Short mmCIF file of C-alpha atoms in Angstrom, two decimals:
data_model
loop_
_atom_site.label_atom_id
_atom_site.label_comp_id
_atom_site.label_asym_id
_atom_site.label_seq_id
_atom_site.Cartn_x
_atom_site.Cartn_y
_atom_site.Cartn_z
CA ALA T 273 -0.39 0.03 -0.10
CA GLN T 274 1.02 3.49 -0.85
CA SER T 275 1.30 6.16 2.13
CA VAL T 276 2.79 9.89 2.66
CA THR T 277 4.70 11.15 5.41
CA GLN T 278 4.72 14.85 6.24
CA PRO T 279 6.79 15.31 9.49
CA ASP T 280 6.52 18.52 9.99
CA ILE T 281 2.77 19.87 11.66
CA HIS T 282 3.98 23.44 11.50
CA ILE T 283 6.66 25.29 9.89
CA THR T 284 7.40 28.74 10.90
CA VAL T 285 9.39 31.40 8.63
CA SER T 286 10.31 34.79 8.61
CA GLU T 287 9.69 36.75 5.19
CA GLY T 288 12.31 36.37 2.95
CA ALA T 289 14.09 33.52 4.44
CA SER T 290 14.36 30.11 2.64
CA LEU T 291 12.08 27.00 2.84
CA GLU T 292 12.15 23.27 2.50
CA LEU T 293 8.76 20.99 3.56
CA ARG T 294 9.81 17.60 3.93
CA CYS T 295 7.69 14.76 2.30
CA ASN T 296 8.63 10.82 2.25
CA TYR T 297 6.62 8.22 0.90
CA SER T 298 6.14 4.88 0.44
CA TYR T 299 5.75 2.92 -2.93
CA GLY T 300 6.68 -0.34 -4.25
CA ALA T 301 7.36 1.52 -7.82
CA THR T 302 8.22 4.58 -9.56
CA PRO T 303 5.29 6.57 -8.05
CA TYR T 304 3.54 9.81 -9.29
CA LEU T 305 4.59 12.52 -6.36
CA PHE T 306 2.44 16.19 -6.22
CA TRP T 307 2.41 19.32 -3.74
CA TYR T 308 -0.85 21.02 -3.36
CA VAL T 309 -1.55 24.50 -1.49
CA GLN T 310 -4.28 25.26 0.36
CA SER T 311 -4.88 28.58 1.33
CA PRO T 312 -7.53 29.18 4.18
CA GLY T 313 -10.98 28.54 3.57
CA GLN T 314 -10.19 27.44 -0.03
CA GLY T 315 -9.73 24.26 -2.32
CA LEU T 316 -6.48 22.37 -3.03
CA GLN T 317 -4.67 24.21 -5.88
CA LEU T 318 -1.33 22.24 -7.71
CA LEU T 319 1.60 23.31 -7.13
CA LEU T 320 4.47 20.90 -8.90
CA LYS T 321 3.64 17.61 -9.82
CA TYR T 322 6.42 14.21 -10.47
CA PHE T 323 5.89 11.74 -13.02
CA SER T 324 9.67 11.12 -14.73
CA GLY T 325 12.65 12.36 -16.16
CA ASP T 326 14.43 15.00 -14.32
CA THR T 327 14.26 14.66 -10.88
CA LEU T 328 14.16 18.48 -10.21
CA VAL T 329 10.66 19.90 -10.88
CA GLN T 330 10.11 23.35 -11.06
CA GLY T 331 6.33 24.83 -10.24
CA ILE T 332 4.23 27.72 -9.90
CA LYS T 333 5.12 30.52 -7.51
CA GLY T 334 8.71 30.09 -7.40
CA PHE T 335 8.32 26.75 -5.88
CA GLU T 336 10.57 23.20 -6.88
CA ALA T 337 10.93 19.94 -5.41
CA GLU T 338 13.69 17.42 -5.67
CA PHE T 339 12.39 13.75 -6.38
CA LYS T 340 14.96 11.22 -4.30
CA ARG T 341 14.40 7.79 -5.08
CA SER T 342 17.24 6.81 -2.68
CA GLN T 343 15.34 8.26 0.06
CA SER T 344 11.89 8.13 -1.03
CA SER T 345 11.44 11.89 -0.60
CA PHE T 346 9.48 14.47 -2.47
CA ASN T 347 11.04 17.67 -0.29
CA LEU T 348 9.24 21.16 -1.58
CA ARG T 349 11.60 24.20 -1.68
CA LYS T 350 11.51 27.99 -2.25
CA PRO T 351 14.46 30.25 -2.36
CA SER T 352 13.07 32.81 -0.29
CA VAL T 353 9.36 32.91 1.17
CA HIS T 354 6.65 35.89 1.22
CA TRP T 355 3.66 36.88 3.57
CA SER T 356 1.55 35.31 0.79
CA ASP T 357 2.75 31.91 1.17
CA ALA T 358 1.41 30.95 4.43
CA ALA T 359 -1.39 27.92 4.30
CA GLU T 360 -1.13 24.53 4.68
CA TYR T 361 0.67 22.17 2.13
CA PHE T 362 -0.06 18.52 1.46
CA CYS T 363 2.20 16.25 -0.31
CA ALA T 364 0.59 13.14 -2.25
CA VAL T 365 1.50 9.99 -4.24
CA SER T 366 -0.12 7.53 -6.59
CA GLY T 367 0.53 4.58 -8.56
CA GLY T 368 -0.86 2.48 -11.17
CA SER T 369 -4.56 2.54 -9.60
CA TYR T 370 -4.08 6.60 -10.17
CA ILE T 371 -6.13 6.70 -6.67
CA PRO T 372 -3.61 9.48 -4.83
CA THR T 373 -2.99 9.02 -0.98
CA PHE T 374 -2.23 12.55 1.08
CA GLY T 375 0.01 13.39 3.60
CA ARG T 376 -1.78 14.76 6.86
CA GLY T 377 -0.54 18.25 5.55
CA THR T 378 2.33 21.18 6.89
CA SER T 379 0.94 24.53 7.83
CA LEU T 380 3.07 27.42 6.89
CA ILE T 381 3.32 30.41 8.93
CA VAL T 382 5.36 33.34 7.77
CA HIS T 383 6.51 36.14 9.93
CA PRO T 384 6.95 39.38 9.08
CA ASN M 14 -14.65 27.56 -17.26
CA ALA M 15 -16.12 27.28 -13.45
CA GLY M 16 -13.84 23.92 -12.81
CA VAL M 17 -15.55 22.02 -10.34
CA THR M 18 -18.38 23.67 -8.42
CA GLN M 19 -19.99 22.45 -5.12
CA THR M 20 -23.37 23.51 -3.52
CA PRO M 21 -23.94 24.52 -1.15
CA LYS M 22 -20.59 26.04 0.76
CA PHE M 23 -22.13 25.81 4.31
CA GLN M 24 -24.96 23.58 5.41
CA VAL M 25 -25.58 22.89 9.36
CA LEU M 26 -28.02 19.75 9.95
CA LYS M 27 -29.47 17.94 13.04
CA THR M 28 -28.11 14.57 13.75
CA GLY M 29 -30.41 12.09 11.95
CA GLN M 30 -31.59 14.38 9.23
CA SER M 31 -30.35 13.72 4.99
CA MET M 32 -28.97 15.36 2.50
CA THR M 33 -27.22 15.48 -0.95
CA LEU M 34 -23.67 17.28 -1.43
CA GLN M 35 -23.44 18.59 -5.31
CA CYS M 36 -20.44 18.78 -7.42
CA ALA M 37 -20.17 19.46 -11.00
CA GLN M 38 -17.11 19.72 -13.49
CA ASP M 39 -17.12 21.43 -17.08
CA MET M 40 -13.45 19.71 -17.98
CA ASN M 41 -14.88 16.76 -19.36
CA HIS M 42 -12.81 14.47 -16.73
CA ASN M 43 -13.67 11.30 -16.35
CA SER M 44 -12.44 10.54 -13.01
CA MET M 45 -14.53 11.99 -9.88
CA TYR M 46 -14.18 11.95 -6.46
CA TRP M 47 -15.38 12.87 -2.74
CA TYR M 48 -13.04 13.41 0.03
CA ARG M 49 -13.25 15.10 3.97
CA GLN M 50 -11.09 17.14 5.42
CA ASP M 51 -10.39 16.96 9.44
CA PRO M 52 -8.05 18.80 11.39
CA GLY M 53 -4.56 17.08 10.98
CA MET M 54 -5.73 14.10 9.56
CA GLY M 55 -5.38 15.72 5.68
CA LEU M 56 -7.99 14.29 3.01
CA ARG M 57 -9.31 11.19 3.27
CA LEU M 58 -10.99 9.62 -0.10
CA ILE M 59 -14.87 8.50 0.69
CA TYR M 60 -15.98 7.47 -2.29
CA TYR M 61 -14.57 8.01 -6.11
CA SER M 62 -16.05 7.07 -9.83
CA ALA M 63 -13.06 6.10 -12.25
CA SER M 64 -15.86 6.65 -15.33
CA GLU M 65 -19.27 7.66 -15.64
CA GLY M 66 -21.30 4.36 -14.11
CA THR M 67 -18.87 3.24 -12.00
CA THR M 68 -18.16 4.07 -8.41
CA ASP M 69 -15.89 2.42 -5.54
CA LYS M 70 -15.70 2.80 -2.28
CA GLY M 71 -12.70 4.56 -0.91
CA GLU M 72 -10.82 4.67 2.85
CA VAL M 73 -13.91 5.75 4.83
CA PRO M 74 -17.19 5.22 2.99
CA ASN M 75 -19.50 4.08 6.02
CA GLY M 76 -22.38 6.54 6.48
CA TYR M 77 -22.27 7.75 2.69
CA ASN M 78 -23.60 7.21 -0.89
CA VAL M 79 -22.81 8.47 -3.86
CA SER M 80 -24.33 8.67 -7.43
CA ARG M 81 -21.81 9.41 -10.51
CA LEU M 82 -25.29 11.30 -12.69
CA ASN M 83 -23.51 12.06 -15.62
CA LYS M 84 -19.66 12.74 -16.61
CA ARG M 85 -20.34 16.21 -15.22
CA GLU M 86 -21.99 15.45 -11.69
CA PHE M 87 -20.94 13.09 -8.49
CA SER M 88 -23.26 13.73 -5.71
CA LEU M 89 -22.73 12.69 -2.12
CA ARG M 90 -25.69 11.69 0.14
CA LEU M 91 -25.76 11.37 3.95
CA GLU M 92 -28.43 9.35 4.85
CA SER M 93 -28.79 9.81 8.64
CA ALA M 94 -26.24 12.75 9.89
CA ALA M 95 -23.97 11.90 12.63
CA PRO M 96 -21.88 14.41 14.15
CA SER M 97 -18.47 12.81 13.68
CA GLN M 98 -19.65 13.56 9.43
CA THR M 99 -18.78 17.32 10.85
CA SER M 100 -15.92 18.22 8.18
CA VAL M 101 -14.66 20.24 5.75
CA TYR M 102 -16.64 18.12 2.07
CA PHE M 103 -13.94 18.42 -0.99
CA CYS M 104 -15.25 17.47 -4.34
CA ALA M 105 -12.42 16.68 -7.10
CA SER M 106 -11.94 15.64 -10.52
CA ARG M 107 -9.41 14.32 -13.14
CA PRO M 108 -8.89 13.62 -16.27
CA LEU M 109 -8.12 10.01 -17.54
CA THR M 110 -4.77 10.35 -19.59
CA SER M 111 -3.53 7.02 -20.81
CA GLY M 112 -0.21 5.68 -19.24
CA ARG M 113 0.07 8.80 -16.42
CA ALA M 114 -1.89 9.99 -13.56
CA ASP M 115 -2.60 13.75 -13.80
CA GLU M 116 -3.30 15.98 -11.01
CA GLN M 117 -6.62 16.65 -9.42
CA PHE M 118 -8.88 19.63 -9.50
CA PHE M 119 -11.04 20.53 -6.60
CA GLY M 120 -13.69 22.43 -5.83
CA PRO M 121 -13.78 25.24 -3.03
CA GLY M 122 -15.70 22.81 -0.40
CA THR M 123 -18.86 22.31 1.82
CA ARG M 124 -18.18 23.25 5.28
CA LEU M 125 -21.01 20.83 6.91
CA THR M 126 -21.67 20.61 10.58
CA VAL M 127 -23.82 18.00 12.57
CA LEU M 128 -25.52 19.12 15.80
#
């Protein structure tokens, strides 16, 4: 069975600082990996996705993520955080069934 | 395109009442999903429909039923609401592209409180 672990429930950063949100997955073959963002009171929006090929994936809003098979990780990064990045972030994995499994989310707090 | 729409946005029910949450998508997607989101639990799949005419149980189907009315619409019904069903409900859709898993598109959610 596939699973996702987001070890950090909350992350606090100062505006302008760099950010890394962790995601570890469990899946027997090459996974399909996703990061979504959820602003307060909103639905989820896709930030980026990995299917195959280049392991460094660029997304919207200046985010990127790196797929590391050896570590079963797909960490999300941003070099300089803006106050508008404060939100809930979800990592998800899916395989051949195309039914994704979501992590429990990481809440990002941005201090001015 | 409106994307994925959900009605209602908010609802308060009393224990034992029934209601149907509506979801529609205008992107011609094949697959549709219903999730519930509870604090600290992420999104948990209730039911999904891989294509028109099919529905399958997800992780937490008890107390819910679904109908894939046509390709556009996928409704979620609570026959006898319980306080444990207080949650935020999200509908999502996804195209069916052979050989890969495209991302899901989410609606804005329905916030349901059962007293």
